[in-house]
mmCIF file of C-alpha atoms in Angstrom:
data_model
loop_
_atom_site.group_PDB
_atom_site.id
_atom_site.type_symbol
_atom_site.label_atom_id
_atom_site.label_comp_id
_atom_site.label_asym_id
_atom_site.label_seq_id
_atom_site.Cartn_x
_atom_site.Cartn_y
_atom_site.Cartn_z
ATOM 1 C CA ASN F 1 203.178 79.299 88.038
ATOM 2 C CA LEU F 2 200.591 77.897 90.318
ATOM 3 C CA GLU F 3 198.796 80.094 92.611
ATOM 4 C CA LEU F 4 196.459 78.932 95.527
ATOM 5 C CA ARG F 5 193.575 81.099 96.103
ATOM 6 C CA ASP F 6 190.553 80.948 98.399
ATOM 7 C CA GLY F 7 187.500 80.286 95.922
ATOM 8 C CA LEU F 8 184.945 81.650 98.498
ATOM 9 C CA TRP F 9 186.954 84.918 99.064
ATOM 10 C CA ASP F 10 187.066 85.263 95.237
ATOM 11 C CA GLY F 11 183.353 84.782 94.914
ATOM 12 C CA LEU F 12 182.863 87.551 97.512
ATOM 13 C CA THR F 13 184.723 90.103 95.197
ATOM 14 C CA ASP F 14 182.897 91.402 92.566
ATOM 15 C CA ARG F 15 184.647 91.065 89.133
ATOM 16 C CA TYR F 16 183.106 93.830 87.427
ATOM 17 C CA ALA F 17 183.499 96.567 90.153
ATOM 18 C CA GLY F 18 186.709 95.099 91.429
ATOM 19 C CA LEU F 19 185.251 95.562 94.946
ATOM 20 C CA PRO F 20 184.775 93.262 97.771
ATOM 21 C CA MET F 21 181.074 92.751 98.625
ATOM 22 C CA GLY F 22 181.780 94.826 101.955
ATOM 23 C CA MET F 23 182.713 97.819 100.132
ATOM 24 C CA THR F 24 179.586 97.783 98.045
ATOM 25 C CA ALA F 25 177.774 97.996 101.306
ATOM 26 C CA GLU F 26 180.080 100.923 102.368
ATOM 27 C CA ASN F 27 179.074 102.584 99.213
ATOM 28 C CA LEU F 28 175.370 102.297 100.158
ATOM 29 C CA ALA F 29 175.995 103.499 103.716
ATOM 30 C CA GLU F 30 177.691 106.692 102.223
ATOM 31 C CA LYS F 31 174.903 107.176 99.517
ATOM 32 C CA TYR F 32 171.865 106.825 101.968
ATOM 33 C CA GLY F 33 173.605 108.490 105.057
ATOM 34 C CA ILE F 34 173.709 105.256 107.291
ATOM 35 C CA THR F 35 175.857 105.507 110.130
ATOM 36 C CA ARG F 36 177.845 102.764 112.007
ATOM 37 C CA GLU F 37 175.480 103.147 115.056
ATOM 38 C CA GLU F 38 172.366 102.370 112.912
ATOM 39 C CA CYS F 39 174.205 99.415 111.561
ATOM 40 C CA ASP F 40 175.031 98.011 115.040
ATOM 41 C CA GLU F 41 171.661 98.679 116.510
ATOM 42 C CA PHE F 42 170.113 96.740 113.570
ATOM 43 C CA ALA F 43 172.422 93.914 114.030
ATOM 44 C CA ILE F 44 171.409 93.613 117.662
ATOM 45 C CA ARG F 45 167.862 93.524 116.504
ATOM 46 C CA SER F 46 168.632 90.738 114.133
ATOM 47 C CA GLN F 47 170.046 88.617 117.016
ATOM 48 C CA ARG F 48 167.310 89.553 119.526
ATOM 49 C CA THR F 49 164.338 88.815 117.132
ATOM 50 C CA TRP F 50 165.847 85.439 116.272
ATOM 51 C CA ALA F 51 166.329 84.491 119.846
ATOM 52 C CA GLU F 52 162.721 85.273 120.628
ATOM 53 C CA ALA F 53 161.464 83.484 117.492
ATOM 54 C CA ASN F 54 163.667 80.514 118.303
ATOM 55 C CA GLU F 55 162.329 80.457 121.763
ATOM 56 C CA ALA F 56 158.835 80.459 120.527
ATOM 57 C CA GLY F 57 159.478 77.571 118.317
ATOM 58 C CA VAL F 58 158.977 79.547 115.123
ATOM 59 C CA PHE F 59 161.694 77.685 113.192
ATOM 60 C CA ASP F 60 160.527 74.097 114.195
ATOM 61 C CA ALA F 61 158.405 73.784 111.041
ATOM 62 C CA GLU F 62 161.286 74.680 108.583
ATOM 63 C CA MET F 63 164.306 72.880 110.233
ATOM 64 C CA ALA F 64 165.357 69.244 109.284
ATOM 65 C CA PRO F 65 167.202 67.878 112.197
ATOM 66 C CA VAL F 66 170.565 66.148 111.298
ATOM 67 C CA GLU F 67 172.409 63.553 113.327
ATOM 68 C CA VAL F 68 176.228 64.022 113.501
ATOM 69 C CA THR F 69 178.882 62.349 115.334
ATOM 70 C CA VAL F 70 181.232 64.526 117.187
ATOM 71 C CA LYS F 71 184.235 62.922 119.114
ATOM 72 C CA LYS F 72 182.363 59.602 118.889
ATOM 73 C CA LYS F 73 179.241 60.925 120.452
ATOM 74 C CA THR F 74 176.040 61.290 118.511
ATOM 75 C CA LYS F 75 174.531 64.760 118.485
ATOM 76 C CA ILE F 76 171.196 65.930 117.032
ATOM 77 C CA VAL F 77 171.614 69.353 115.365
ATOM 78 C CA ASP F 78 168.244 70.974 115.150
ATOM 79 C CA THR F 79 168.974 74.713 115.869
ATOM 80 C CA ASP F 80 171.309 77.028 113.866
ATOM 81 C CA GLU F 81 174.588 77.448 115.390
ATOM 82 C CA HIS F 82 175.532 80.996 114.052
ATOM 83 C CA PRO F 83 173.273 83.256 116.141
ATOM 84 C CA ARG F 84 174.864 85.322 119.049
ATOM 85 C CA PRO F 85 171.919 86.100 121.058
ATOM 86 C CA THR F 86 173.901 87.348 123.891
ATOM 87 C CA ALA F 87 175.615 90.013 121.799
ATOM 88 C CA THR F 88 175.203 93.429 123.111
ATOM 89 C CA LEU F 89 175.515 96.941 121.519
ATOM 90 C CA GLU F 90 178.294 97.883 123.960
ATOM 91 C CA LYS F 91 180.368 94.787 122.697
ATOM 92 C CA ILE F 92 179.814 95.027 118.931
ATOM 93 C CA SER F 93 180.460 98.806 118.882
ATOM 94 C CA SER F 94 184.005 98.241 119.950
ATOM 95 C CA LEU F 95 184.810 96.103 116.816
ATOM 96 C CA PRO F 96 186.847 97.731 113.880
ATOM 97 C CA PRO F 97 185.228 98.336 110.526
ATOM 98 C CA VAL F 98 186.751 95.580 108.110
ATOM 99 C CA PHE F 99 186.731 97.314 104.761
ATOM 100 C CA LYS F 100 187.250 101.009 105.096
ATOM 101 C CA LYS F 101 188.765 103.181 107.764
ATOM 102 C CA GLY F 102 185.920 104.811 109.691
ATOM 103 C CA GLY F 103 183.470 102.522 107.850
ATOM 104 C CA THR F 104 180.289 100.926 108.855
ATOM 105 C CA VAL F 105 180.613 97.261 108.023
ATOM 106 C CA THR F 106 181.913 95.001 110.815
ATOM 107 C CA ALA F 107 182.036 91.200 111.514
ATOM 108 C CA ALA F 108 179.093 91.807 113.859
ATOM 109 C CA ASN F 109 176.927 93.778 111.431
ATOM 110 C CA ALA F 110 177.343 91.499 108.309
ATOM 111 C CA SER F 111 176.099 88.136 107.379
ATOM 112 C CA GLY F 112 178.209 85.348 108.715
ATOM 113 C CA ILE F 113 179.961 83.045 106.226
ATOM 114 C CA CYS F 114 178.389 79.566 107.272
ATOM 115 C CA ASP F 115 177.427 76.105 105.909
ATOM 116 C CA GLY F 116 173.849 75.295 105.350
ATOM 117 C CA ALA F 117 171.312 73.778 102.735
ATOM 118 C CA GLY F 118 167.638 74.424 101.974
ATOM 119 C CA ALA F 119 164.988 72.841 99.771
ATOM 120 C CA VAL F 120 161.600 73.707 98.804
ATOM 121 C CA ILE F 121 159.016 71.902 96.528
ATOM 122 C CA VAL F 122 157.224 74.026 93.971
ATOM 123 C CA ALA F 123 154.293 72.304 92.258
ATOM 124 C CA THR F 124 151.528 73.491 89.769
ATOM 125 C CA GLU F 125 148.136 73.979 90.832
ATOM 126 C CA ASP F 126 146.986 70.945 88.678
ATOM 127 C CA PHE F 127 149.426 68.646 90.449
ATOM 128 C CA ILE F 128 148.178 69.935 93.896
ATOM 129 C CA THR F 129 144.616 69.268 92.928
ATOM 130 C CA GLU F 130 145.417 65.875 91.235
ATOM 131 C CA HIS F 131 147.355 64.598 94.479
ATOM 132 C CA ASP F 132 144.948 66.217 97.095
ATOM 133 C CA LEU F 133 147.893 68.151 98.445
ATOM 134 C CA THR F 134 147.500 71.245 100.768
ATOM 135 C CA PRO F 135 150.048 73.831 99.702
ATOM 136 C CA LEU F 136 151.657 76.349 102.313
ATOM 137 C CA CYS F 137 151.283 79.218 99.865
ATOM 138 C CA ARG F 138 151.055 80.307 96.290
ATOM 139 C CA ILE F 139 153.837 82.010 94.392
ATOM 140 C CA ALA F 140 152.012 84.896 92.728
ATOM 141 C CA SER F 141 154.926 86.286 90.809
ATOM 142 C CA SER F 142 158.670 86.760 90.820
ATOM 143 C CA HIS F 143 161.150 89.248 89.274
ATOM 144 C CA VAL F 144 164.905 89.665 88.617
ATOM 145 C CA VAL F 145 166.636 92.975 87.939
ATOM 146 C CA GLY F 146 170.144 94.146 87.557
ATOM 147 C CA CYS F 147 171.814 97.207 89.188
ATOM 148 C CA ASP F 148 175.165 98.875 89.543
ATOM 149 C CA PRO F 149 177.541 96.320 90.740
ATOM 150 C CA SER F 150 179.356 98.776 92.963
ATOM 151 C CA ILE F 151 176.016 99.145 95.049
ATOM 152 C CA MET F 152 174.804 95.522 94.320
ATOM 153 C CA GLY F 153 172.942 95.497 97.730
ATOM 154 C CA ILE F 154 170.226 97.861 96.502
ATOM 155 C CA GLY F 155 169.068 95.185 94.047
ATOM 156 C CA PRO F 156 165.973 93.965 96.204
ATOM 157 C CA VAL F 157 164.344 97.251 95.908
ATOM 158 C CA GLU F 158 163.425 96.981 92.112
ATOM 159 C CA ALA F 159 163.084 93.109 92.340
ATOM 160 C CA MET F 160 160.602 93.573 94.934
ATOM 161 C CA LYS F 161 158.754 96.437 93.028
ATOM 162 C CA GLY F 162 158.812 94.331 89.868
ATOM 163 C CA ALA F 163 157.506 91.130 91.653
ATOM 164 C CA LEU F 164 154.853 92.996 93.391
ATOM 165 C CA SER F 165 153.737 95.118 90.259
ATOM 166 C CA LYS F 166 153.342 91.892 88.363
ATOM 167 C CA ALA F 167 150.761 90.745 90.843
ATOM 168 C CA GLY F 168 148.971 94.192 90.809
ATOM 169 C CA MET F 169 150.443 95.409 94.122
ATOM 170 C CA THR F 170 152.960 97.736 95.665
ATOM 171 C CA PRO F 171 155.395 97.409 98.574
ATOM 172 C CA GLY F 172 152.758 99.141 100.806
ATOM 173 C CA ASP F 173 150.695 95.924 100.189
ATOM 174 C CA ALA F 174 152.968 93.461 101.596
ATOM 175 C CA ASP F 175 152.115 92.315 104.980
ATOM 176 C CA ARG F 176 155.711 90.803 105.440
ATOM 177 C CA VAL F 177 159.019 91.544 103.891
ATOM 178 C CA GLU F 178 162.255 89.584 104.042
ATOM 179 C CA ILE F 179 165.284 91.093 102.658
ATOM 180 C CA ASN F 180 168.554 89.082 102.980
ATOM 181 C CA GLU F 181 170.720 90.720 105.512
ATOM 182 C CA ALA F 182 173.938 90.509 103.587
ATOM 183 C CA PHE F 183 174.950 93.629 105.617
ATOM 184 C CA ALA F 184 173.139 95.794 107.857
ATOM 185 C CA ALA F 185 174.033 98.917 105.717
ATOM 186 C CA GLN F 186 172.723 97.139 102.716
ATOM 187 C CA PHE F 187 169.419 96.182 104.426
ATOM 188 C CA LEU F 188 168.950 99.712 105.802
ATOM 189 C CA ALA F 189 169.546 101.253 102.331
ATOM 190 C CA CYS F 190 166.945 99.059 100.817
ATOM 191 C CA ALA F 191 164.521 99.957 103.753
ATOM 192 C CA LYS F 192 165.096 103.730 102.961
ATOM 193 C CA GLU F 193 164.666 103.389 99.313
ATOM 194 C CA LEU F 194 161.506 101.560 99.735
ATOM 195 C CA ASP F 195 160.195 103.788 102.612
ATOM 196 C CA LEU F 196 159.648 100.482 104.474
ATOM 197 C CA ASP F 197 158.049 99.690 107.621
ATOM 198 C CA VAL F 198 160.769 97.933 109.336
ATOM 199 C CA ASP F 199 158.470 96.426 111.824
ATOM 200 C CA ARG F 200 157.044 94.280 108.948
ATOM 201 C CA ALA F 201 160.568 93.235 107.699
ATOM 202 C CA ASN F 202 162.572 90.322 108.960
ATOM 203 C CA THR F 203 160.698 90.087 112.134
ATOM 204 C CA ASN F 204 162.478 86.718 113.140
ATOM 205 C CA GLY F 205 165.926 87.772 112.414
ATOM 206 C CA GLY F 206 167.964 87.252 109.202
ATOM 207 C CA ALA F 207 171.311 86.508 107.660
ATOM 208 C CA ILE F 208 173.208 88.705 110.223
ATOM 209 C CA SER F 209 172.061 86.390 113.030
ATOM 210 C CA LEU F 210 171.326 83.131 111.217
ATOM 211 C CA GLY F 211 174.287 83.392 108.691
ATOM 212 C CA HIS F 212 174.392 83.451 104.766
ATOM 213 C CA PRO F 213 175.054 80.027 103.317
ATOM 214 C CA LEU F 214 175.603 81.141 99.637
ATOM 215 C CA ALA F 215 173.131 79.542 97.514
ATOM 216 C CA ALA F 216 170.907 78.434 100.169
ATOM 217 C CA SER F 217 169.581 81.655 101.546
ATOM 218 C CA GLY F 218 166.980 82.035 98.799
ATOM 219 C CA SER F 219 165.295 78.627 99.615
ATOM 220 C CA ARG F 220 165.580 79.583 103.466
ATOM 221 C CA ILE F 221 163.666 83.070 103.065
ATOM 222 C CA LEU F 222 160.942 81.517 100.696
ATOM 223 C CA ALA F 223 160.446 78.495 103.123
ATOM 224 C CA HIS F 224 160.334 80.798 106.150
ATOM 225 C CA LEU F 225 157.697 83.209 104.450
ATOM 226 C CA ALA F 226 155.699 80.347 103.497
ATOM 227 C CA ASN F 227 155.560 78.881 106.887
ATOM 228 C CA GLU F 228 154.540 82.208 108.339
ATOM 229 C CA PHE F 229 151.305 82.138 106.473
ATOM 230 C CA GLN F 230 150.287 79.197 108.798
ATOM 231 C CA ARG F 231 151.424 81.309 111.788
ATOM 232 C CA THR F 232 150.245 84.896 111.098
ATOM 233 C CA GLU F 233 147.227 86.592 109.652
ATOM 234 C CA GLY F 234 149.120 88.130 106.628
ATOM 235 C CA LYS F 235 148.072 87.614 102.960
ATOM 236 C CA VAL F 236 151.018 88.901 101.054
ATOM 237 C CA HIS F 237 154.633 88.018 101.782
ATOM 238 C CA VAL F 238 157.731 88.991 99.622
ATOM 239 C CA GLY F 239 161.185 88.089 99.888
ATOM 240 C CA ALA F 240 164.274 89.364 98.046
ATOM 241 C CA ALA F 241 168.056 89.044 97.967
ATOM 242 C CA CYS F 242 170.894 91.035 96.415
ATOM 243 C CA ILE F 243 173.691 89.347 94.513
ATOM 244 C CA GLY F 244 177.351 90.183 93.720
ATOM 245 C CA GLY F 245 177.496 91.491 90.125
ATOM 246 C CA GLY F 246 174.336 93.507 90.625
#
C-alpha cells in the first residue's frame, strides 16, 4: 500500500518522544509555570521589535534582495513577508490553542513555517590576514548538547552555557543573546532557566515575527549577531537554537 505523507509535518513530529514540536513547548510551559498570557505578550513583543528594527533599517545589511515575477510583473523582494506588525494582544488572545486544550501554543505565538535561505562565510584568521579582509566578528567558541526530546526547546540553555564556558564566560557576560523563537513558551522557559535579562535578548524580533525556515535560521541568527557588532557597542554576542530530537 502507498501512503502519501506531508514530509514537513513528519519532520515536526519527534520520532523519539512521539510528540509534535508544539507539545514539547506545552511541556515546558507546564514545567516552568508559563501562562498563555505571557506567551501572547512575548509574541506581540517579537512583532513590535521587528517592526521598529525594520523601520530603522537594521536588516538592510543582512538582506539580499531577490527579483521575482508575479503575474508578469517584476517585483523586488527585500523585506521579510512573514511579520505581522499590526497584530494586537486583543486579536491574538482570541486564537485557540493548537496542541492542547487550555494550552499556551497558538498560531500567533509560535514560529511560522516559511521559506528562506541564509549563508555566512567563515574563514581562518590566517586567510583574513593574507587577503586583507575585515571580518564582522570572531567566533570564539561553539557548543552542541542533547536534552530530553520531550522538552527539546530547553536545549539552548546548556548549549549557551557550554559555548560561553569554553570562552571563559558565563551567560551574564553576554551583551546580546539570540534564542530562536520556535515557540514563545520555549523561549520563555530558556529565559527563566538562564535567569536572562530579556531586554538583552531578541531585541529585533525573532522567529515568531520573521518565521522559522528550517535549516536557515541558524545562519540568520549568526549573521544578525555579526552585523549587530557594527551597530551596537556590545563585545559578546551569543546565539542558540533548539532542535527536534533534543
